């Protein structure tokens, strides 16, 4: 098996993201690979199904600005260049697949809370990434902090 050259780590910016990034950094160092850090924001229209009769543009922009700040702060903590940070808008699994394709990534790393039962059946981001990826996917089991 060839070594990984391009790795994407998808984070949700929760406190558990540190665990996922730590594992990703370790793997990237072991393979001398380029590491991209990605966070995906679902549009508010997706979250509310367009049922709210108001303009959510300003709120969406504020969410994006806050996420960008948090993403860059995380990157700095792990010595990841801001140019390697990607803040995307859309459905998380689909955006990670697209980013992996664009950057010829051989590995996508995401966190998994290890949910069971209905939470697993209804799907998680890790599950969605796994089932549509054209490269390897590593789900890092995170411990809630």
Tab-separated table of C-alpha atoms in Angstrom:
chain	number	residue	atom	x	y	z
A	1	UNK	CA	0.000	0.000	0.000
A	2	UNK	CA	1.260	3.436	-0.883
A	3	UNK	CA	1.758	6.065	1.761
A	4	UNK	CA	-0.747	8.893	2.132
A	5	UNK	CA	0.337	12.162	0.501
A	6	UNK	CA	-2.815	14.289	0.960
A	7	UNK	CA	-5.017	14.021	4.032
A	8	UNK	CA	-8.173	15.965	4.807
A	9	UNK	CA	-9.418	16.227	8.365
A	10	UNK	CA	-13.027	17.313	8.797
A	11	UNK	CA	-13.840	18.959	12.105
A	12	UNK	CA	-17.047	20.210	13.686
A	13	UNK	CA	-15.262	22.763	15.900
A	14	UNK	CA	-16.500	21.054	19.076
A	15	UNK	CA	-14.063	20.510	21.961
A	16	UNK	CA	-13.615	16.941	20.672
A	17	UNK	CA	-12.099	18.298	17.433
A	18	UNK	CA	-8.726	18.425	19.203
A	19	UNK	CA	-8.713	14.631	19.469
A	20	UNK	CA	-9.390	14.240	15.746
A	21	UNK	CA	-6.759	16.785	14.733
A	22	UNK	CA	-4.159	15.218	17.035
A	23	UNK	CA	-4.655	11.858	15.325
A	24	UNK	CA	-4.604	13.482	11.869
A	25	UNK	CA	-1.386	15.388	12.603
A	26	UNK	CA	0.252	12.182	13.834
A	27	UNK	CA	-0.735	10.286	10.688
A	28	UNK	CA	0.331	13.167	8.428
A	29	UNK	CA	3.756	13.280	10.119
A	30	UNK	CA	4.171	9.516	9.821
A	31	UNK	CA	3.476	9.699	6.087
A	32	UNK	CA	5.082	13.104	5.443
A	33	UNK	CA	1.685	14.098	4.030
A	34	UNK	CA	0.029	17.427	3.355
A	35	UNK	CA	-2.814	18.029	5.830
A	36	UNK	CA	-5.901	20.112	5.051
A	37	UNK	CA	-8.276	21.175	7.814
A	38	UNK	CA	-11.934	21.519	6.817
A	39	UNK	CA	-15.122	22.672	8.494
A	40	UNK	CA	-18.467	22.619	6.743
A	41	UNK	CA	-21.404	24.815	7.686
A	42	UNK	CA	-24.828	23.747	6.567
A	43	UNK	CA	-26.825	26.675	5.185
A	44	UNK	CA	-29.505	27.817	7.609
A	45	UNK	CA	-32.066	27.208	4.880
A	46	UNK	CA	-31.122	23.487	5.079
A	47	UNK	CA	-31.497	23.458	8.846
A	48	UNK	CA	-34.894	25.107	8.824
A	49	UNK	CA	-36.138	23.822	5.481
A	50	UNK	CA	-36.979	27.324	4.332
A	51	UNK	CA	-39.899	27.415	6.785
A	52	UNK	CA	-38.818	30.689	8.379
A	53	UNK	CA	-40.141	33.673	6.427
A	54	UNK	CA	-37.143	35.908	7.058
A	55	UNK	CA	-33.804	36.777	5.557
A	56	UNK	CA	-31.126	34.755	7.338
A	57	UNK	CA	-28.216	36.154	5.314
A	58	UNK	CA	-26.776	38.234	8.147
A	59	UNK	CA	-27.025	35.376	10.636
A	60	UNK	CA	-25.369	33.023	8.118
A	61	UNK	CA	-22.535	35.518	7.598
A	62	UNK	CA	-22.003	35.827	11.358
A	63	UNK	CA	-21.891	32.039	11.710
A	64	UNK	CA	-19.324	31.846	8.914
A	65	UNK	CA	-17.164	34.568	10.464
A	66	UNK	CA	-17.215	32.852	13.872
A	67	UNK	CA	-16.434	29.469	12.318
A	68	UNK	CA	-13.537	30.925	10.334
A	69	UNK	CA	-12.078	32.433	13.505
A	70	UNK	CA	-12.434	29.135	15.398
A	71	UNK	CA	-10.991	27.131	12.502
A	72	UNK	CA	-7.931	29.371	12.250
A	73	UNK	CA	-7.466	29.238	16.033
A	74	UNK	CA	-7.515	25.430	15.915
A	75	UNK	CA	-5.092	25.412	12.998
A	76	UNK	CA	-2.681	27.666	14.866
A	77	UNK	CA	-2.730	25.360	17.904
A	78	UNK	CA	-1.596	22.487	15.681
A	79	UNK	CA	0.794	24.505	13.511
A	80	UNK	CA	-1.392	24.148	10.408
A	81	UNK	CA	-1.121	27.049	7.965
A	82	UNK	CA	-4.255	29.123	7.397
A	83	UNK	CA	-3.859	28.413	3.685
A	84	UNK	CA	-4.538	24.765	4.559
A	85	UNK	CA	-7.895	25.651	6.177
A	86	UNK	CA	-11.119	25.307	4.245
A	87	UNK	CA	-14.462	26.678	5.414
A	88	UNK	CA	-17.173	25.343	3.143
A	89	UNK	CA	-20.930	25.774	2.947
A	90	UNK	CA	-23.113	22.774	2.185
A	91	UNK	CA	-23.792	19.227	3.259
A	92	UNK	CA	-20.747	17.980	5.236
A	93	UNK	CA	-20.228	14.573	3.603
A	94	UNK	CA	-20.712	15.906	0.071
A	95	UNK	CA	-18.363	18.843	0.652
A	96	UNK	CA	-15.661	16.595	2.131
A	97	UNK	CA	-15.966	14.260	-0.868
A	98	UNK	CA	-15.617	17.207	-3.253
A	99	UNK	CA	-12.641	18.624	-1.362
A	100	UNK	CA	-10.953	15.200	-1.391
A	101	UNK	CA	-11.460	14.951	-5.136
A	102	UNK	CA	-10.147	18.477	-5.775
A	103	UNK	CA	-6.998	17.844	-3.722
A	104	UNK	CA	-6.461	14.203	-4.749
A	105	UNK	CA	-6.671	13.179	-1.106
A	106	UNK	CA	-6.037	9.554	-0.261
A	107	UNK	CA	-7.492	9.824	3.254
A	108	UNK	CA	-10.325	11.694	4.950
A	109	UNK	CA	-10.289	11.755	8.751
A	110	UNK	CA	-13.408	12.604	10.757
A	111	UNK	CA	-14.536	12.210	14.339
A	112	UNK	CA	-17.099	9.682	15.458
A	113	UNK	CA	-19.027	9.690	18.705
A	114	UNK	CA	-19.849	5.990	18.341
A	115	UNK	CA	-23.595	6.497	18.503
A	116	UNK	CA	-25.804	3.453	18.414
A	117	UNK	CA	-29.379	2.593	17.633
A	118	UNK	CA	-31.517	5.275	16.006
A	119	UNK	CA	-28.698	7.823	15.980
A	120	UNK	CA	-26.656	5.391	13.868
A	121	UNK	CA	-29.576	4.480	11.585
A	122	UNK	CA	-30.441	8.132	10.994
A	123	UNK	CA	-26.861	8.679	9.958
A	124	UNK	CA	-23.920	10.699	11.047
A	125	UNK	CA	-21.373	12.769	9.191
A	126	UNK	CA	-18.786	9.995	9.589
A	127	UNK	CA	-21.182	7.459	8.110
A	128	UNK	CA	-22.036	9.785	5.219
A	129	UNK	CA	-18.375	10.420	4.477
A	130	UNK	CA	-17.595	6.701	4.529
A	131	UNK	CA	-20.321	5.726	2.094
A	132	UNK	CA	-19.542	8.218	-0.642
A	133	UNK	CA	-15.781	8.557	-0.481
A	134	UNK	CA	-13.463	7.536	-3.289
A	135	UNK	CA	-10.550	7.279	-0.858
A	136	UNK	CA	-9.852	5.821	2.560
A	137	UNK	CA	-11.814	7.170	5.523
A	138	UNK	CA	-10.716	7.048	9.137
A	139	UNK	CA	-13.317	7.650	11.829
A	140	UNK	CA	-11.549	8.633	15.040
A	141	UNK	CA	-13.538	7.616	18.101
A	142	UNK	CA	-13.747	10.700	20.285
A	143	UNK	CA	-14.438	10.856	23.978
A	144	UNK	CA	-16.882	13.564	24.988
A	145	UNK	CA	-15.169	16.253	27.032
